mmCIF file of C-alpha atoms in Angstrom:
data_model
loop_
_atom_site.group_PDB
_atom_site.id
_atom_site.type_symbol
_atom_site.label_atom_id
_atom_site.label_comp_id
_atom_site.label_asym_id
_atom_site.label_seq_id
_atom_site.Cartn_x
_atom_site.Cartn_y
_atom_site.Cartn_z
ATOM 1 C CA MET O 1 -108.975 171.278 -64.878
ATOM 2 C CA ASP O 2 -106.825 171.794 -61.765
ATOM 3 C CA GLY O 3 -109.014 169.377 -59.816
ATOM 4 C CA GLN O 4 -108.644 166.658 -62.433
ATOM 5 C CA ARG O 5 -104.867 167.168 -62.518
ATOM 6 C CA ASN O 6 -104.645 166.814 -58.721
ATOM 7 C CA ILE O 7 -106.713 163.619 -58.832
ATOM 8 C CA SER O 8 -104.443 162.196 -61.540
ATOM 9 C CA GLU O 9 -101.309 162.953 -59.499
ATOM 10 C CA GLU O 10 -102.823 161.389 -56.373
ATOM 11 C CA GLU O 11 -103.668 158.251 -58.321
ATOM 12 C CA LYS O 12 -100.081 158.017 -59.588
ATOM 13 C CA ILE O 13 -98.760 158.431 -56.040
ATOM 14 C CA GLN O 14 -101.072 155.688 -54.823
ATOM 15 C CA GLU O 15 -99.998 153.399 -57.657
ATOM 16 C CA ILE O 16 -96.310 154.023 -56.889
ATOM 17 C CA GLY O 17 -96.918 153.356 -53.194
ATOM 18 C CA ALA O 18 -98.735 150.122 -53.973
ATOM 19 C CA GLU O 19 -95.901 149.039 -56.280
ATOM 20 C CA LEU O 20 -93.326 149.770 -53.568
ATOM 21 C CA GLU O 21 -95.290 147.709 -51.059
ATOM 22 C CA ARG O 22 -95.510 144.852 -53.550
ATOM 23 C CA LEU O 23 -91.760 144.979 -54.228
ATOM 24 C CA HIS O 24 -91.031 145.117 -50.504
ATOM 25 C CA ALA O 25 -93.159 142.026 -49.874
ATOM 26 C CA GLU O 26 -91.541 140.221 -52.802
ATOM 27 C CA ASN O 27 -88.062 141.112 -51.540
ATOM 28 C CA LYS O 28 -88.946 139.858 -48.076
ATOM 29 C CA GLU O 29 -90.193 136.586 -49.549
ATOM 30 C CA LEU O 30 -87.011 136.171 -51.606
ATOM 31 C CA CYS O 31 -84.846 136.774 -48.519
ATOM 32 C CA LEU O 32 -86.799 134.107 -46.655
ATOM 33 C CA MET O 33 -86.358 131.651 -49.537
ATOM 34 C CA LEU O 34 -82.618 132.376 -49.673
ATOM 35 C CA HIS O 35 -82.266 131.810 -45.926
ATOM 36 C CA THR O 36 -84.155 128.515 -46.195
ATOM 37 C CA MET O 37 -81.998 127.338 -49.104
ATOM 38 C CA ASN O 38 -78.829 128.231 -47.193
ATOM 39 C CA ASN O 39 -79.961 126.216 -44.171
ATOM 40 C CA LYS O 40 -80.821 123.242 -46.384
ATOM 41 C CA TYR O 41 -77.433 123.454 -48.104
ATOM 42 C CA THR O 42 -75.613 123.492 -44.760
ATOM 43 C CA ALA O 43 -77.606 120.494 -43.526
ATOM 44 C CA LEU O 44 -77.007 118.619 -46.791
ATOM 45 C CA GLN O 45 -73.271 119.320 -46.637
ATOM 46 C CA ALA O 46 -73.106 117.993 -43.073
ATOM 47 C CA HIS O 47 -75.073 114.898 -44.116
ATOM 48 C CA VAL O 48 -72.740 114.221 -47.061
ATOM 49 C CA GLU O 49 -69.695 114.582 -44.801
ATOM 50 C CA LYS O 50 -71.214 112.171 -42.287
ATOM 51 C CA ILE O 51 -71.858 109.607 -45.040
ATOM 52 C CA ARG O 52 -68.291 110.029 -46.310
ATOM 53 C CA GLU O 53 -66.883 109.393 -42.837
ATOM 54 C CA GLU O 54 -69.063 106.310 -42.441
ATOM 55 C CA VAL O 55 -67.880 104.961 -45.809
ATOM 56 C CA ASP O 56 -64.237 105.602 -44.890
ATOM 57 C CA PHE O 57 -64.761 103.863 -41.552
ATOM 58 C CA MET O 58 -66.389 100.855 -43.240
ATOM 59 C CA ASN O 59 -63.573 100.624 -45.798
ATOM 60 C CA GLU O 60 -60.944 100.761 -43.060
ATOM 61 C CA SER O 61 -62.809 98.145 -41.015
ATOM 62 C CA CYS O 62 -63.103 95.785 -43.996
ATOM 63 C CA SER O 63 -59.450 96.266 -44.890
ATOM 64 C CA SER O 64 -58.372 95.656 -41.300
ATOM 65 C CA HIS O 65 -60.512 92.507 -41.068
ATOM 66 C CA TYR O 66 -59.100 91.145 -44.344
ATOM 67 C CA LEU O 67 -55.499 91.802 -43.328
ATOM 68 C CA THR O 68 -56.073 90.210 -39.918
ATOM 69 C CA LYS O 69 -57.447 87.013 -41.494
ATOM 70 C CA ARG O 70 -54.850 87.006 -44.282
ATOM 71 C CA ARG O 71 -51.772 87.574 -42.133
ATOM 72 C CA PRO O 72 -52.545 86.668 -38.510
ATOM 73 C CA ILE O 73 -48.915 85.842 -37.691
ATOM 74 C CA GLU O 74 -47.456 89.236 -38.559
ATOM 75 C CA SER O 75 -46.863 91.755 -35.809
ATOM 76 C CA ILE O 76 -49.520 94.398 -35.291
ATOM 77 C CA LYS O 77 -48.424 97.985 -35.787
ATOM 78 C CA PRO O 78 -50.275 101.129 -34.788
ATOM 79 C CA LYS O 79 -52.171 102.619 -37.701
ATOM 80 C CA SER O 80 -52.144 106.158 -36.398
ATOM 81 C CA THR O 81 -49.758 108.569 -34.756
ATOM 82 C CA ARG O 82 -50.691 111.343 -32.368
ATOM 83 C CA ILE O 83 -48.710 114.458 -31.524
ATOM 84 C CA PHE O 84 -49.337 117.318 -29.106
ATOM 85 C CA VAL O 85 -48.439 120.859 -30.128
ATOM 86 C CA ARG O 86 -48.458 123.702 -27.615
ATOM 87 C CA THR O 87 -49.817 126.967 -29.010
ATOM 88 C CA ASN O 88 -51.344 130.197 -27.796
ATOM 89 C CA GLU O 89 -54.383 129.461 -25.639
ATOM 90 C CA ASP O 90 -56.307 132.418 -27.088
ATOM 91 C CA SER O 91 -55.761 131.291 -30.682
ATOM 92 C CA THR O 92 -58.618 129.644 -32.567
ATOM 93 C CA SER O 93 -56.409 128.238 -35.329
ATOM 94 C CA LEU O 94 -56.378 124.467 -35.898
ATOM 95 C CA ILE O 95 -53.357 124.495 -38.205
ATOM 96 C CA VAL O 96 -50.402 122.233 -37.298
ATOM 97 C CA LYS O 97 -47.364 122.953 -39.476
ATOM 98 C CA ASP O 98 -45.613 119.619 -40.019
ATOM 99 C CA GLY O 99 -43.981 120.274 -43.389
ATOM 100 C CA TYR O 100 -46.685 118.657 -45.539
ATOM 101 C CA HIS O 101 -49.482 120.339 -47.483
ATOM 102 C CA TRP O 102 -53.057 119.624 -46.392
ATOM 103 C CA ARG O 103 -56.594 120.321 -47.599
ATOM 104 C CA LYS O 104 -59.311 120.843 -45.031
ATOM 105 C CA TYR O 105 -62.489 118.941 -45.885
ATOM 106 C CA GLY O 106 -64.596 119.229 -42.754
ATOM 107 C CA GLN O 107 -65.064 120.470 -39.205
ATOM 108 C CA LYS O 108 -67.482 119.504 -36.457
ATOM 109 C CA ILE O 109 -68.133 119.651 -32.724
ATOM 110 C CA THR O 110 -67.713 116.370 -30.830
ATOM 111 C CA LYS O 111 -69.652 115.326 -27.746
ATOM 112 C CA ASP O 112 -66.638 115.049 -25.457
ATOM 113 C CA ASN O 113 -64.995 118.349 -26.403
ATOM 114 C CA PRO O 114 -66.443 121.856 -26.858
ATOM 115 C CA SER O 115 -63.625 122.760 -29.242
ATOM 116 C CA PRO O 116 -64.214 121.906 -32.924
ATOM 117 C CA ARG O 117 -62.349 119.103 -34.670
ATOM 118 C CA ALA O 118 -60.895 119.824 -38.123
ATOM 119 C CA TYR O 119 -60.353 117.137 -40.768
ATOM 120 C CA PHE O 120 -57.555 117.314 -43.344
ATOM 121 C CA ARG O 121 -56.428 115.226 -46.326
ATOM 122 C CA CYS O 122 -52.962 115.239 -47.838
ATOM 123 C CA SER O 123 -52.842 117.620 -50.797
ATOM 124 C CA MET O 124 -51.517 114.713 -52.912
ATOM 125 C CA ALA O 125 -54.822 112.816 -52.539
ATOM 126 C CA PRO O 126 -56.127 110.538 -53.972
ATOM 127 C CA SER O 127 -52.659 109.065 -54.618
ATOM 128 C CA CYS O 128 -51.756 109.633 -50.948
ATOM 129 C CA HIS O 129 -54.360 108.509 -48.411
ATOM 130 C CA VAL O 130 -52.957 110.135 -45.263
ATOM 131 C CA LYS O 131 -55.514 111.977 -43.142
ATOM 132 C CA LYS O 132 -55.134 114.258 -40.167
ATOM 133 C CA LYS O 133 -57.529 115.263 -37.383
ATOM 134 C CA VAL O 134 -56.753 118.329 -35.273
ATOM 135 C CA GLN O 135 -58.586 119.366 -32.106
ATOM 136 C CA ARG O 136 -57.736 121.271 -28.955
ATOM 137 C CA SER O 137 -57.273 119.234 -25.798
ATOM 138 C CA PRO O 138 -60.328 119.372 -23.510
ATOM 139 C CA ASP O 139 -58.013 119.559 -20.502
ATOM 140 C CA ASP O 140 -55.650 122.253 -21.812
ATOM 141 C CA LYS O 141 -56.832 124.709 -24.470
ATOM 142 C CA SER O 142 -53.238 125.649 -25.295
ATOM 143 C CA ILE O 143 -52.504 122.144 -26.674
ATOM 144 C CA LEU O 144 -53.486 121.022 -30.174
ATOM 145 C CA VAL O 145 -53.910 117.245 -30.558
ATOM 146 C CA ALA O 146 -53.109 116.092 -34.111
ATOM 147 C CA THR O 147 -53.858 112.484 -35.094
ATOM 148 C CA TYR O 148 -52.339 111.137 -38.321
ATOM 149 C CA GLU O 149 -53.799 108.112 -40.109
ATOM 150 C CA GLY O 150 -51.583 106.325 -42.617
ATOM 151 C CA GLU O 151 -48.138 107.082 -44.013
ATOM 152 C CA HIS O 152 -47.167 109.405 -46.847
ATOM 153 C CA ASN O 153 -46.059 107.663 -50.050
ATOM 154 C CA HIS O 154 -44.245 110.704 -51.481
ATOM 155 C CA PRO O 155 -41.288 112.880 -50.470
ATOM 156 C CA LEU O 156 -41.741 115.837 -48.175
ATOM 157 C CA PRO O 157 -42.246 119.080 -50.152
ATOM 158 C CA GLY O 158 -38.913 120.902 -50.156
ATOM 159 C CA GLU O 159 -37.023 117.901 -48.753
ATOM 160 C CA LEU O 160 -34.220 118.386 -51.295
ATOM 161 C CA ASP O 161 -33.693 121.888 -49.918
ATOM 162 C CA GLY O 162 -32.788 120.507 -46.509
ATOM 163 C CA MET O 163 -36.151 120.944 -44.858
ATOM 164 C CA THR O 164 -36.959 118.620 -41.947
ATOM 165 C CA SER O 165 -40.312 117.007 -41.491
ATOM 166 C CA LEU O 166 -42.669 114.764 -39.618
ATOM 167 C CA PRO O 167 -43.861 111.360 -40.762
ATOM 168 C CA THR O 168 -42.873 109.034 -43.548
ATOM 169 C CA THR O 169 -41.132 105.727 -43.267
ATOM 170 C CA SER O 170 -38.117 107.157 -45.112
ATOM 171 C CA SER O 171 -37.931 110.581 -43.481
ATOM 172 C CA THR O 172 -35.853 111.388 -40.435
ATOM 173 C CA GLY O 173 -38.466 113.636 -38.876
ATOM 174 C CA LEU O 174 -39.609 113.548 -35.284
ATOM 175 C CA MET O 175 -42.537 111.249 -35.880
ATOM 176 C CA ALA O 176 -40.539 108.572 -37.699
ATOM 177 C CA GLY O 177 -39.068 107.446 -34.398
ATOM 178 C CA THR O 178 -42.491 106.940 -32.873
ATOM 179 C CA SER O 179 -44.537 105.400 -35.667
ATOM 180 C CA SER O 180 -43.240 101.813 -35.365
ATOM 181 C CA SER O 181 -43.182 99.357 -32.473
ATOM 182 C CA SER O 182 -42.465 95.669 -31.860
ATOM 183 C CA THR O 183 -45.005 93.122 -30.663
ATOM 184 C CA SER O 184 -43.626 93.209 -27.125
ATOM 185 C CA ARG O 185 -44.274 96.939 -26.747
ATOM 186 C CA ASP O 186 -47.484 98.699 -25.891
ATOM 187 C CA LEU O 187 -49.658 98.946 -28.998
ATOM 188 C CA SER O 188 -51.299 102.204 -27.962
ATOM 189 C CA GLN O 189 -50.855 105.257 -30.151
ATOM 190 C CA PRO O 190 -47.376 106.787 -29.883
ATOM 191 C CA THR O 191 -47.227 110.404 -28.852
ATOM 192 C CA VAL O 192 -44.835 113.290 -29.388
ATOM 193 C CA THR O 193 -45.077 116.682 -27.699
ATOM 194 C CA LEU O 194 -43.969 119.874 -29.459
ATOM 195 C CA ASP O 195 -43.934 123.350 -27.888
ATOM 196 C CA LEU O 196 -44.647 126.064 -30.445
ATOM 197 C CA ALA O 197 -45.864 128.749 -28.033
ATOM 198 C CA LEU O 198 -44.238 132.061 -28.924
ATOM 199 C CA CYS O 199 -43.548 133.204 -25.374
ATOM 200 C CA GLY O 200 -40.447 133.329 -23.207
ATOM 201 C CA SER O 201 -41.649 130.956 -20.530
ATOM 202 C CA ASN O 202 -39.510 129.483 -17.774
ATOM 203 C CA HIS O 203 -40.331 126.005 -19.056
ATOM 204 C CA GLU O 204 -38.829 126.802 -22.458
ATOM 205 C CA ALA O 205 -35.664 128.196 -20.851
ATOM 206 C CA ALA O 206 -35.278 125.199 -18.571
ATOM 207 C CA ARG O 207 -34.833 122.501 -21.240
ATOM 208 C CA SER O 208 -31.729 120.545 -20.378
ATOM 209 C CA THR O 209 -28.505 120.774 -22.390
ATOM 210 C CA GLU O 210 -28.157 117.016 -22.341
ATOM 211 C CA THR O 211 -31.474 116.541 -24.193
ATOM 212 C CA LEU O 212 -30.386 118.998 -26.877
ATOM 213 C CA LYS O 213 -27.070 117.149 -27.316
ATOM 214 C CA ASN O 214 -28.854 113.810 -27.644
ATOM 215 C CA ASP O 215 -31.219 115.226 -30.275
ATOM 216 C CA THR O 216 -28.258 116.646 -32.210
ATOM 217 C CA ASN O 217 -26.380 113.337 -32.089
ATOM 218 C CA ASP O 218 -29.468 111.437 -33.279
ATOM 219 C CA ASN O 219 -29.978 113.849 -36.179
ATOM 220 C CA ASN O 220 -26.298 113.586 -37.184
ATOM 221 C CA LYS O 221 -26.475 109.792 -37.057
ATOM 222 C CA ASN O 222 -29.602 109.758 -39.251
ATOM 223 C CA ILE O 223 -27.990 112.137 -41.768
ATOM 224 C CA MET O 224 -24.833 109.968 -41.899
ATOM 225 C CA GLU O 225 -26.896 106.820 -42.510
ATOM 226 C CA GLU O 226 -28.766 108.519 -45.369
ATOM 227 C CA CYS O 227 -25.471 109.674 -46.947
ATOM 228 C CA ILE O 228 -23.998 106.158 -46.735
ATOM 229 C CA THR O 229 -27.125 104.694 -48.344
ATOM 230 C CA LEU O 230 -27.097 107.211 -51.193
ATOM 231 C CA LEU O 231 -23.367 106.855 -51.904
ATOM 232 C CA SER O 232 -23.355 103.064 -51.760
ATOM 233 C CA GLY O 233 -26.161 102.965 -54.327
ATOM 234 C CA ASP O 234 -24.272 105.207 -56.783
ATOM 235 C CA PRO O 235 -22.290 103.104 -59.356
ATOM 236 C CA ASN O 236 -19.977 106.053 -60.101
ATOM 237 C CA PHE O 237 -19.059 106.239 -56.436
ATOM 238 C CA ARG O 238 -18.235 102.511 -56.334
ATOM 239 C CA VAL O 239 -15.970 102.839 -59.408
ATOM 240 C CA ALA O 240 -14.168 105.836 -57.924
ATOM 241 C CA LEU O 241 -13.728 104.031 -54.599
ATOM 242 C CA ALA O 242 -12.273 100.923 -56.321
ATOM 243 C CA ALA O 243 -9.827 103.081 -58.316
ATOM 244 C CA ALA O 244 -8.693 104.872 -55.149
ATOM 245 C CA VAL O 245 -8.109 101.550 -53.357
ATOM 246 C CA ALA O 246 -6.123 100.214 -56.342
ATOM 247 C CA ARG O 247 -3.915 103.311 -56.443
ATOM 248 C CA SER O 248 -3.310 103.022 -52.694
ATOM 249 C CA ILE O 249 -2.234 99.351 -53.030
ATOM 250 C CA ILE O 250 0.090 100.099 -55.970
ATOM 251 C CA SER O 251 1.735 103.031 -54.168
ATOM 252 C CA ASN O 252 2.308 100.980 -51.004
ATOM 253 C CA HIS O 253 3.646 97.903 -52.905
ATOM 254 C CA PRO O 254 5.662 99.082 -55.954
ATOM 255 C CA SER O 255 6.668 96.401 -58.390
ATOM 256 C CA ASN O 256 10.322 95.327 -58.484
ATOM 257 C CA SER O 257 12.180 96.502 -61.605
#
């Protein structure tokens, strides 16, 4: 009886061992399948992004060709704006804070630059078609190069709270002064350099007082022009102004009794 019991226990142990080996092999096969599916998904995602970029490029080319044939006499304006932002060289972030909200939709390595290039769309898409590409400069890793394509067709988020911004045709941000040019000027992409490095460098301390004064005067002038535009378009303001002028004339020239 004891011998039969030992044989039965050994058989159970062998069966359990065989089952464990089978489960181990099945688990290994499932891991391999999961790894293969992940690689295929990554490749498919990259392929879809490439097709999307090609379609966008074709649409832009067709639109540019149509506008060139339709309006050949009009002056040519740059379609993109480029800015340079100085950051920490050790940072890997590709975020450029310009006041607008963006959604990242891709990233890839280009042939001419070992640093990746990130692609962003305005968060108001598809109603707003502005895109942004951000990549570190191949010559200076501390500089982020941001290229904007198109112009925003909506106000800057938080603009009513007094926040300043970069580009729209109606904003008074830094890029607005560089996004337009006449036919006699160079049609290359305009550039603006910002220094956002959080370090007390000698270069930061050596910015001239005259440049700061000029920037302040330009900002004040832009703010004054916006105020004049807003007030002149308000009918209540025009009525109040006319009443004030009438009272001034009556007080200076009283009627004879």
